[in-house]
Every structure is written in structure tokens, then in C-alpha cells.
Short mmCIF file of C-alpha atoms in Angstrom, two decimals:
data_model
loop_
_atom_site.label_atom_id
_atom_site.label_comp_id
_atom_site.label_asym_id
_atom_site.label_seq_id
_atom_site.Cartn_x
_atom_site.Cartn_y
_atom_site.Cartn_z
CA VAL A 30 16.06 -29.36 -63.98
CA ARG A 31 14.32 -26.31 -65.59
CA GLU A 32 16.62 -23.57 -64.16
CA ALA A 33 19.28 -23.11 -61.29
CA LYS A 34 20.40 -19.89 -59.96
CA SER A 35 23.45 -19.43 -57.65
CA THR A 36 24.94 -16.75 -55.62
CA MET A 37 28.69 -17.33 -54.40
CA ARG A 38 30.66 -14.96 -52.35
CA ILE A 39 34.32 -15.80 -51.51
CA VAL A 40 36.51 -14.21 -49.05
CA SER A 41 40.39 -13.73 -49.01
CA ASP A 42 41.29 -16.83 -46.98
CA GLY A 43 39.41 -18.87 -49.92
CA THR A 44 36.10 -19.89 -47.99
CA PHE A 45 33.00 -19.33 -49.72
CA PHE A 46 29.38 -19.30 -49.00
CA ASN A 47 26.85 -20.51 -52.01
CA ALA A 48 23.17 -20.48 -52.08
CA THR A 49 21.47 -22.13 -55.06
CA SER A 50 17.84 -22.48 -56.09
CA TRP A 51 16.65 -25.42 -58.34
CA LYS A 52 13.38 -25.58 -60.20
CA ILE A 53 12.87 -29.22 -60.92
CA ARG A 54 10.11 -30.64 -63.35
CA HIS A 55 8.80 -34.20 -62.07
CA ASN A 56 5.52 -35.85 -61.81
CA THR A 57 6.34 -38.79 -59.36
CA ALA A 58 8.39 -38.82 -56.19
CA VAL A 59 12.07 -38.38 -56.95
CA THR A 60 15.23 -39.10 -54.95
CA TRP A 61 17.76 -36.24 -56.37
CA ARG A 62 21.30 -36.76 -55.92
CA LEU A 63 23.82 -33.86 -55.92
CA SER A 64 27.64 -33.78 -55.62
CA LEU A 65 28.87 -30.67 -54.00
CA GLY A 66 32.60 -31.11 -54.11
CA ASP A 67 35.18 -31.72 -51.34
CA GLU A 68 35.29 -29.68 -48.19
CA THR A 69 31.75 -28.76 -48.14
CA GLN A 70 29.22 -28.32 -45.33
CA VAL A 71 25.37 -27.79 -45.82
CA VAL A 72 24.15 -24.95 -43.90
CA SER A 73 20.38 -25.03 -44.99
CA CYS A 74 18.11 -26.93 -47.18
CA LEU A 75 14.61 -26.04 -48.19
CA VAL A 76 12.22 -28.19 -50.36
CA ASP A 77 9.14 -26.02 -51.69
CA GLY A 78 9.87 -23.56 -48.64
CA ARG A 79 9.93 -25.99 -46.01
CA PRO A 80 13.19 -27.11 -43.96
CA PHE A 81 14.53 -30.64 -45.20
CA ALA A 82 17.61 -32.34 -44.04
CA PRO A 83 19.42 -34.10 -46.98
CA VAL A 84 20.80 -37.26 -46.60
CA ALA A 85 24.81 -37.85 -46.82
CA ILE A 86 25.30 -40.75 -49.21
CA GLU A 87 29.36 -40.71 -49.84
CA GLY A 88 31.86 -38.20 -49.86
CA SER A 89 30.39 -35.00 -50.83
CA THR A 90 27.26 -36.64 -52.30
CA ILE A 91 23.83 -35.81 -50.47
CA GLU A 92 20.27 -37.17 -51.42
CA ILE A 93 17.32 -35.07 -51.32
CA ARG A 94 13.89 -36.75 -51.42
CA LEU A 95 11.15 -34.76 -53.69
CA PRO A 96 7.35 -35.60 -53.03
CA GLU A 97 5.22 -36.29 -55.95
CA SER A 98 3.98 -33.07 -57.58
CA ASN A 99 2.08 -31.71 -60.38
CA ALA A 100 4.02 -28.61 -60.42
CA ASP A 101 7.70 -27.84 -60.23
CA SER A 102 9.47 -28.40 -56.85
CA THR A 103 11.85 -25.73 -55.72
CA VAL A 104 15.04 -26.94 -53.65
CA GLU A 105 17.02 -24.22 -51.99
CA LEU A 106 20.33 -25.27 -50.67
CA ALA A 107 23.32 -23.11 -48.94
CA TYR A 108 26.65 -24.65 -48.11
CA THR A 109 30.11 -23.51 -47.34
CA GLY A 110 33.38 -24.62 -48.88
CA LYS A 111 37.10 -23.80 -49.33
CA SER A 112 39.22 -22.75 -52.35
CA SER A 113 42.70 -21.66 -52.28
CA PRO A 114 43.56 -18.41 -50.26
CA PHE A 115 44.06 -15.28 -52.29
CA ALA A 116 47.48 -13.90 -52.86
CA PRO A 117 48.42 -10.50 -51.83
CA VAL A 118 48.75 -9.12 -55.38
CA ARG A 119 47.53 -11.49 -58.10
CA GLY A 120 46.77 -15.18 -58.47
CA ASP A 121 44.12 -17.47 -59.19
CA PHE A 122 41.47 -20.02 -57.89
CA SER A 123 38.98 -22.73 -58.98
CA VAL A 124 35.29 -23.39 -57.76
CA SER A 125 32.54 -25.05 -59.20
CA LEU A 126 28.97 -25.45 -58.56
CA PRO A 127 27.21 -28.74 -57.41
CA SER A 128 26.86 -31.63 -60.25
CA THR A 129 23.70 -33.96 -60.97
CA ASP A 130 22.98 -36.57 -63.50
CA LEU A 131 19.66 -34.83 -64.07
CA LEU A 132 19.71 -32.46 -67.23
CA VAL A 133 20.00 -28.99 -66.23
CA GLU A 134 18.63 -26.60 -68.88
CA ARG A 135 20.15 -23.49 -67.70
CA SER A 136 22.42 -22.48 -64.77
CA GLU A 137 22.84 -18.93 -63.94
CA TRP A 138 25.69 -18.03 -61.44
CA GLU A 139 26.75 -14.89 -59.85
CA LEU A 140 30.45 -14.78 -58.01
CA VAL A 141 31.53 -12.11 -55.83
CA LEU A 142 35.19 -11.78 -55.01
CA PRO A 143 36.53 -9.81 -51.84
CA SER A 144 36.19 -6.03 -52.79
CA ALA A 145 39.93 -5.36 -52.79
CA TYR A 146 40.27 -7.65 -55.77
CA ALA A 147 39.24 -7.80 -59.55
CA PRO A 148 39.01 -10.56 -62.04
CA LEU A 149 41.16 -10.39 -64.81
CA ALA A 150 40.30 -13.50 -66.65
CA VAL A 151 38.01 -16.57 -66.60
CA GLU A 152 38.52 -20.04 -67.85
CA GLY A 153 36.09 -22.98 -67.89
CA ASN A 154 32.98 -24.26 -69.15
CA CYS A 155 30.96 -21.33 -68.46
CA GLU A 156 29.85 -18.15 -70.41
CA PHE A 157 31.38 -15.20 -68.76
CA PHE A 158 29.50 -11.73 -68.44
CA PRO A 159 30.77 -8.78 -66.60
CA GLY A 160 29.06 -8.17 -63.49
CA SER A 161 27.59 -4.83 -61.90
CA SER A 162 30.71 -4.18 -59.89
CA LYS A 163 34.50 -4.48 -60.36
CA ASN A 164 34.75 -7.75 -58.15
CA GLU A 165 31.66 -9.58 -59.48
CA LEU A 166 31.23 -12.05 -62.22
CA VAL A 167 28.16 -13.46 -63.98
CA LEU A 168 28.26 -16.87 -65.60
CA ARG A 169 26.21 -18.94 -67.58
CA LYS A 170 25.95 -22.76 -68.78
CA GLU A 171 23.30 -24.30 -70.33
CA LEU A 172 22.56 -28.00 -71.20
CA CYS A 173 24.58 -29.72 -68.79
CA ARG A 174 24.29 -33.31 -67.18
CA GLY A 175 26.87 -34.81 -64.89
CA GLU A 176 29.35 -31.98 -65.51
CA PRO A 177 29.00 -29.07 -62.85
CA PRO A 178 29.42 -25.50 -63.90
CA SER A 179 33.26 -24.71 -63.10
CA ILE A 180 35.60 -21.97 -63.40
CA ARG A 181 39.26 -20.73 -62.60
CA VAL A 182 39.50 -17.06 -62.00
CA PHE A 183 42.48 -14.98 -62.48
CA TYR A 184 42.60 -11.84 -60.33
CA GLN A 185 44.66 -9.01 -59.19
CA LYS A 186 44.54 -6.42 -56.51
CA PRO A 187 44.50 -3.09 -58.26
CA GLU A 188 47.21 -0.78 -57.54
CA THR A 189 46.71 2.57 -55.82
CA ILE A 190 46.96 5.32 -58.31
CA LYS A 191 49.49 7.85 -56.69
CA LYS A 192 48.83 11.37 -57.41
CA PRO A 193 51.49 13.79 -58.65
CA ARG A 194 52.72 16.19 -56.35
CA SER A 195 51.39 19.52 -56.80
CA GLU A 196 53.66 22.22 -58.13
CA GLU A 197 53.25 24.56 -55.35
CA HIS A 198 54.08 21.61 -52.85
CA THR A 199 57.31 20.69 -55.02
CA SER A 200 58.36 24.38 -54.96
CA GLU A 201 58.29 24.62 -51.15
CA LEU A 202 60.77 21.64 -50.94
CA GLN A 203 63.39 23.13 -53.21
#
């Protein structure tokens, strides 16, 4: 797998939607296996822009048949899943991307938390970079095989900043 690009959005009850695109280099027909993780459901799958129905093998593992090709094949997969619900003030959750036995040269992952929450820390097997907004993470994992990119995110709901009372308003109360 030359590259994988994922965009995941998670909502406060822990439900997430993930869309990943893989560019796979191969010459002959290939039966590709992916393990999506527990409690996931495929929403859509495209192989080189054409709809494809992946075959469920066992548990959360699916098979995608890639036809013989002289160029890279592009597989686009969208699915939903569930992590733990967000706590009212602060907490953590864990999520991962699909795993495959093929070598993945580079995996990039954008993770968007609910807008009311901000990530405090991240631990896992990915490099972490700040996103373009307070509730977004950008992650990267290079050269992996059989080990999915996975992270545990520690988050907090930022407190509302209280404005001090104006002196004028305070003197009226005295």
C-alpha cells in the first residue's frame, strides 16, 4: 500500500464515521483482507471509482478483490463504529484504523472531535501534529504491517471564561 488517507469524525456518544482511501500497487489480481475492528459497519466501498461489495470473512474482517492492473488501484471505504461516549468535562477514548497484512508505506489520519471538546494529549503508535482547529488532530504512521494505526486521546471540555463585572455595574449594586 503506497499510501492511506483517513478522515474520521467522532460525536459525543462515541459513534464515529471513517472514510479511508488506499492506493495499492499490484500487477496481478489480489484478494485483499482488512480488519476493521469490533462493532463496525461498512457504509460504502469503491474500487477504482466503481461500487464494490466487500465480502465479510469472519468477525470484522472483510475481503476486497482487486482486478489485475498495470497501475495502482484505489480503494475507498467508508464505515461507522463506536468508541466510548464523551464525559461531561474530561476523559479519554481509543480508536484505530483498519489493519492489513500488506505493508503500508504511509498512513495519514485526520481525526475531528466534537466541537465542544479539545484534545489534551495523545498516546499510541502514530506521530501527532496539531490540526487546523482546536478539536482536530492530524496523525501519521509510516511503514506498518499488521499493526493498525491506533491512538488513545485524552480530552477536556474547555471552561467558559467568566468576564469580570464592570466597575460601573458593581458600584450600582452597593
